mmCIF file of C-alpha atoms in Angstrom:
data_model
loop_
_atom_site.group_PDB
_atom_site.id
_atom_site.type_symbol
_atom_site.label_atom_id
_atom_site.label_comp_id
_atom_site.label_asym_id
_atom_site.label_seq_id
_atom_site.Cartn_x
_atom_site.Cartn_y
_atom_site.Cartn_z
ATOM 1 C CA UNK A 1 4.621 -0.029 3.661
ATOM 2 C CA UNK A 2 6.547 2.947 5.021
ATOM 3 C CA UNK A 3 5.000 4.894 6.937
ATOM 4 C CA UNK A 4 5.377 8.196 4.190
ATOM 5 C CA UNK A 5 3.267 6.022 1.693
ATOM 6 C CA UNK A 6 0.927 5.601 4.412
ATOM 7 C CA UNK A 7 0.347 9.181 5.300
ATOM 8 C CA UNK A 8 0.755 9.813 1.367
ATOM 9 C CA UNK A 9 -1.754 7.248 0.574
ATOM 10 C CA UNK A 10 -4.479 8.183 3.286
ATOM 11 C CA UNK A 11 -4.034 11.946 2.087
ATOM 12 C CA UNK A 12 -5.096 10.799 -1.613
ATOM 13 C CA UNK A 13 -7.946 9.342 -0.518
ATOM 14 C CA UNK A 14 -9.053 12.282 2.267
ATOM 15 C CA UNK A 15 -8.173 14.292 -1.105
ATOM 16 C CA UNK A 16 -10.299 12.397 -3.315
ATOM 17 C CA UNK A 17 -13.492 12.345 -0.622
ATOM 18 C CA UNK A 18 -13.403 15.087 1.494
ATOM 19 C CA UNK A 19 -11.402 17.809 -0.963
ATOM 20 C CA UNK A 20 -8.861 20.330 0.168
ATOM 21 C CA UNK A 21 -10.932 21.280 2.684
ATOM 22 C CA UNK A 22 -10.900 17.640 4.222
ATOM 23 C CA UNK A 23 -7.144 17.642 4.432
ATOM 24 C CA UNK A 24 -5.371 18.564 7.592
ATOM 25 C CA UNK A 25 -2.528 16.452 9.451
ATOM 26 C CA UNK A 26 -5.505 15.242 12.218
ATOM 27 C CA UNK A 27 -7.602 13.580 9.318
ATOM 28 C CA UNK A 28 -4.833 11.945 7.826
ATOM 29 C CA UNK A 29 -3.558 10.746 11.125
ATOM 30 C CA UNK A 30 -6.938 9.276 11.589
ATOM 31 C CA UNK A 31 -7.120 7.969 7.791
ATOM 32 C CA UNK A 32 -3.828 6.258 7.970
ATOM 33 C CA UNK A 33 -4.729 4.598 11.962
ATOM 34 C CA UNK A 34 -1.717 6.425 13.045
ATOM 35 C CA UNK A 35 -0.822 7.817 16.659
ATOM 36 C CA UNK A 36 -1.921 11.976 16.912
ATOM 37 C CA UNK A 37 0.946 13.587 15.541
ATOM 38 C CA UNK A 38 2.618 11.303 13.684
ATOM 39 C CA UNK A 39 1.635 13.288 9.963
ATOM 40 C CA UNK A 40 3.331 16.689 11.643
ATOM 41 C CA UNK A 41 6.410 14.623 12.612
ATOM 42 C CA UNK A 42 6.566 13.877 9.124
ATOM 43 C CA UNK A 43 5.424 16.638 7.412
ATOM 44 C CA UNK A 44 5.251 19.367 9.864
ATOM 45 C CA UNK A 45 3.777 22.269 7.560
ATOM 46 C CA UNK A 46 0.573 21.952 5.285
ATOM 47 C CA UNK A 47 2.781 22.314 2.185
ATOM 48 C CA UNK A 48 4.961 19.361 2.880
ATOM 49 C CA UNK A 49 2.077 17.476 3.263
ATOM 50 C CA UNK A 50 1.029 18.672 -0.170
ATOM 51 C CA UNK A 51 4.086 18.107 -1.354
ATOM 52 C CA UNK A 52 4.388 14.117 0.097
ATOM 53 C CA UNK A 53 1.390 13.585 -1.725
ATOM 54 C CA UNK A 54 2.082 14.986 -4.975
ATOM 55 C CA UNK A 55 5.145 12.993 -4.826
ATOM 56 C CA UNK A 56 3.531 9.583 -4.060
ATOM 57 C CA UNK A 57 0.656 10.693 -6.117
ATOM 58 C CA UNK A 58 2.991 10.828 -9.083
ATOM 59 C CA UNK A 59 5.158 7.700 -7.626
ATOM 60 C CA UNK A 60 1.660 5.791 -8.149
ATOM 61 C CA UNK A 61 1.004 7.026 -11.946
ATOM 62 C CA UNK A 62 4.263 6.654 -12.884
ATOM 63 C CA UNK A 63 3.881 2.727 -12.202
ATOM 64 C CA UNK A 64 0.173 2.803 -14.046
ATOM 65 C CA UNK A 65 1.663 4.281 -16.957
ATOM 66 C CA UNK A 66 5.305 2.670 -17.370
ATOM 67 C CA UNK A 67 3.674 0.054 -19.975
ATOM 68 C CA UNK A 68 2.669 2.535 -22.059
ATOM 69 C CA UNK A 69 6.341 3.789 -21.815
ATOM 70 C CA UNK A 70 8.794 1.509 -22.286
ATOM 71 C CA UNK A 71 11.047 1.467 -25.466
ATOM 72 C CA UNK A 72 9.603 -2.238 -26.657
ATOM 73 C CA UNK A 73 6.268 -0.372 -26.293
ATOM 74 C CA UNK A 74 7.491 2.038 -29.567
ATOM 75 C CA UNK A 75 6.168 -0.794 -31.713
ATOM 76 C CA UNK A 76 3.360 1.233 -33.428
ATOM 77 C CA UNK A 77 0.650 -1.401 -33.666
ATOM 78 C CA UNK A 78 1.004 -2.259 -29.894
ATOM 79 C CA UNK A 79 1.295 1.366 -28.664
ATOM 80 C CA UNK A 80 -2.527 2.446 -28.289
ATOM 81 C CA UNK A 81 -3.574 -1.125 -26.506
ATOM 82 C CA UNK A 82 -0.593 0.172 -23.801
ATOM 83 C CA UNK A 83 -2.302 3.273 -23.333
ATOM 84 C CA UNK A 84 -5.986 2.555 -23.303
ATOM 85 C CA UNK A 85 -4.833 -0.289 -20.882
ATOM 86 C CA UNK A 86 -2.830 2.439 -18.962
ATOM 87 C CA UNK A 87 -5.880 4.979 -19.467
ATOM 88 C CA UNK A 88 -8.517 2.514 -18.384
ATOM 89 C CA UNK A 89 -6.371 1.805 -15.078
ATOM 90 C CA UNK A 90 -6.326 5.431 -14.059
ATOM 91 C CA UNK A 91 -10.264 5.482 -14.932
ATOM 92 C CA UNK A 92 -10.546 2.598 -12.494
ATOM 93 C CA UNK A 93 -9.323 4.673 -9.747
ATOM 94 C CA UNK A 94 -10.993 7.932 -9.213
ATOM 95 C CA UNK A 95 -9.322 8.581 -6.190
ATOM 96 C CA UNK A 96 -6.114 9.079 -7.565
ATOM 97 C CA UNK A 97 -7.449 11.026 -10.490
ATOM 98 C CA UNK A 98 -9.501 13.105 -8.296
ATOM 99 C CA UNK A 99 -6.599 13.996 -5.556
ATOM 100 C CA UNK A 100 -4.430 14.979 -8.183
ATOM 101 C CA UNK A 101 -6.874 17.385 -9.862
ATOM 102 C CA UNK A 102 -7.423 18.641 -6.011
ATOM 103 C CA UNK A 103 -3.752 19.207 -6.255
ATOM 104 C CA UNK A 104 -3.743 20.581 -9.893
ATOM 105 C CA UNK A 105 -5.935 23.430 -8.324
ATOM 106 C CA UNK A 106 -4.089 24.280 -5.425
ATOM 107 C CA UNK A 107 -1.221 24.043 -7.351
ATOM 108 C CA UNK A 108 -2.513 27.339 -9.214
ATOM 109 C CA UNK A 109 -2.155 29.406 -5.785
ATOM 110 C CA UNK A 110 0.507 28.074 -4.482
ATOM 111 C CA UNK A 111 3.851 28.527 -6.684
ATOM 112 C CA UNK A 112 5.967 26.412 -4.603
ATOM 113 C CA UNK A 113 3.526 23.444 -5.323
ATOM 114 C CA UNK A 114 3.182 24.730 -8.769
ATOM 115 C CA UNK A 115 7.048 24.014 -9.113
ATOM 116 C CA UNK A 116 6.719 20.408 -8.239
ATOM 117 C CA UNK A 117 2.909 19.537 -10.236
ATOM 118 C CA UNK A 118 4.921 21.208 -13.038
ATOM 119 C CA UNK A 119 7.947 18.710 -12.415
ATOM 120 C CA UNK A 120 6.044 16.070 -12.194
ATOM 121 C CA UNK A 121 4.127 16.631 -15.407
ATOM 122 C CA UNK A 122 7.074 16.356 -17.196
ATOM 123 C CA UNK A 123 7.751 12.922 -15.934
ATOM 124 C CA UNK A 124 5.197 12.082 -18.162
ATOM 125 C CA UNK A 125 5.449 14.394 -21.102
ATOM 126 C CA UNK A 126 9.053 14.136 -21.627
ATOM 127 C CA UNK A 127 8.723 9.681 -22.269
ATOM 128 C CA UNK A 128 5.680 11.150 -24.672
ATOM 129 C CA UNK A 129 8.124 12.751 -26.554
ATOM 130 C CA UNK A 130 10.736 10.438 -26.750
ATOM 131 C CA UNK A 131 8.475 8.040 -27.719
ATOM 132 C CA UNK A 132 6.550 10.068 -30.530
ATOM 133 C CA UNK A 133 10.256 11.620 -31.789
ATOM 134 C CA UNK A 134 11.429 7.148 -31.565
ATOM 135 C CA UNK A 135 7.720 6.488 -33.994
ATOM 136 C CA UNK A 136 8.699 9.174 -36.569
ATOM 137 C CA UNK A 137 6.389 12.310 -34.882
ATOM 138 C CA UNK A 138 7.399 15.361 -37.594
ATOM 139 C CA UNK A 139 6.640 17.025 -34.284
ATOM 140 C CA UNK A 140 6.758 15.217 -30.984
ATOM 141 C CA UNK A 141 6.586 17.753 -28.697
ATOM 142 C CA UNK A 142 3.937 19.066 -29.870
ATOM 143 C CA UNK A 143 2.308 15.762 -30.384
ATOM 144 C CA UNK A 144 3.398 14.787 -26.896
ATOM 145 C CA UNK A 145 1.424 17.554 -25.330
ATOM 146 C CA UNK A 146 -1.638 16.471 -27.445
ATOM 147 C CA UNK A 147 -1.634 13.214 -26.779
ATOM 148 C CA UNK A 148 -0.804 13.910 -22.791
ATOM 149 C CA UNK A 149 -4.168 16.389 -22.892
ATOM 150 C CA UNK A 150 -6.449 14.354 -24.564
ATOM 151 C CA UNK A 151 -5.780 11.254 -21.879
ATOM 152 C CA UNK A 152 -6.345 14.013 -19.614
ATOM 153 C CA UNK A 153 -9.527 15.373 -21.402
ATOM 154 C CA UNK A 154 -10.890 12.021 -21.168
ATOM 155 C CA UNK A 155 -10.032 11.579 -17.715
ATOM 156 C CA UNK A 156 -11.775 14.796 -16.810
ATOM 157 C CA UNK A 157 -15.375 14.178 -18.839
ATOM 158 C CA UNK A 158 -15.435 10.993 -17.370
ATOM 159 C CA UNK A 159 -14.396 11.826 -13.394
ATOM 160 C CA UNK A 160 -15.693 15.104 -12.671
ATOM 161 C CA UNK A 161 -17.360 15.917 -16.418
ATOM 162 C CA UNK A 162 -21.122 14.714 -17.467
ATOM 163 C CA UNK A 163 -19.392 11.985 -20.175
ATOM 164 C CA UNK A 164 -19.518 7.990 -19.283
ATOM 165 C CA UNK A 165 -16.507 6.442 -18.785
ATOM 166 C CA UNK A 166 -15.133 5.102 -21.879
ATOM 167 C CA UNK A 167 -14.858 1.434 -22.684
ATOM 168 C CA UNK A 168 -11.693 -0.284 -23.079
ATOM 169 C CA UNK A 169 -12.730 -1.094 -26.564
ATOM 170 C CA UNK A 170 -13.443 3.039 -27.046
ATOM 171 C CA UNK A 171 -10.452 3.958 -25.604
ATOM 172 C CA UNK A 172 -8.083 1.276 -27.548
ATOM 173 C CA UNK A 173 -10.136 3.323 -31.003
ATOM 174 C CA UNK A 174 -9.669 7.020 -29.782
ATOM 175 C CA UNK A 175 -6.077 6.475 -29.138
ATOM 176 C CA UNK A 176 -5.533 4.340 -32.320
ATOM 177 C CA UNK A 177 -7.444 7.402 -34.686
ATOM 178 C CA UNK A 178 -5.128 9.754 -32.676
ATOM 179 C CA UNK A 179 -1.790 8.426 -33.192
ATOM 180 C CA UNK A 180 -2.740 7.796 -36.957
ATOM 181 C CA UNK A 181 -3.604 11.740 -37.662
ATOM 182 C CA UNK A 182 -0.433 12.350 -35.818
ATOM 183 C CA UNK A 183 1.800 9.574 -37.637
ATOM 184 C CA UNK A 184 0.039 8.838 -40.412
ATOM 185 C CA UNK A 185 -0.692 5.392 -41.577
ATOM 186 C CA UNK A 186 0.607 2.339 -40.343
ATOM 187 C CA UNK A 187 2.849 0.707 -42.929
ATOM 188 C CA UNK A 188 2.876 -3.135 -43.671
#
């Protein structure tokens, strides 16, 4: 492991337990069993820090959600298996759910982070789209943007929120009734 996905990785989780708060360049040093210094040779300000993590942060999603992604995915009856499966995976891991929603907040004062959560975003909403536009969506980005938020809504109740977290089985249904209102029925 390099040693950026090291200091990446023990910022998600310092993220994850500890909050904003909990993050400085000392911690992470500490979190990662890394010499003093070594996070502010790497990333010498706090917002390269942020920004590291965001990056691996969405490095590490990106990989949880290519399944539900790829082109042979487009096959309708397959598609909401991929993304309960994909959905169910992120659930698994609060950590990384809960750093980036850490991030997602401090992205809101801080416009330069705000440029790169908003980049990175699209790195999932813009496969959403292709995908939806691929399945015959009458409106896929619209559709994409649904589909992104209610992942995300589920994410939410179940992290931080006062729902349970969601079965595979429940998941697999929600995603299934979803696609149908937006694609209609399957056909034979």
């Amino acid at each position: 492991m390099k040693r950026s996905e090291a200091v990446a990785d023990a910022a998600i989780t310092l993220l994850a337990e500890r909050g904003m708060r909990g993050l400085t360049h000392r911690a992470v040093d500490e979190a990662a069993g890394l010499p003093p210094g070594s996070t502010s040779n790497l990333a010498r300000t706090r917002a390269a820090l942020l920004e590291l993590t965001l990056s691996r942060l969405t490095e590490l999603e990106v990989k949880v959600l290519a399944g539900a992604y790829q082109e042979d995915s487009y096959e309708r009856s397959r598609l909401p298996a991929l993304m309960a499966q994909a959905l169910h995976l992120q659930l698994l891991d609060r950590r990384r759910t809960l750093a980036r929603y850490e991030l997602a907040l401090e992205a809101t004062r801080r416009p330069e982070l705000r440029v790169i959560y908003d980049e990175a975003g699209r790195r999932f909403r813009d496969p959403a789209v292709a995908m939806l536009a691929a399945m015959g969506s009458r409106d896929p980005v619209r559709h994409a943007r649904q589909l992104v938020a209610f992942g995300e809504g589920l994410m939410f109740d179940a992290i931080a929120g006062a729902g349970a977290v969601p079965t595979l089985e429940e998941l697999h249904d929600g995603l299934r009734d979803l696609l149908t209102g937006m694609l209609g029925e399957t056909r034979p």
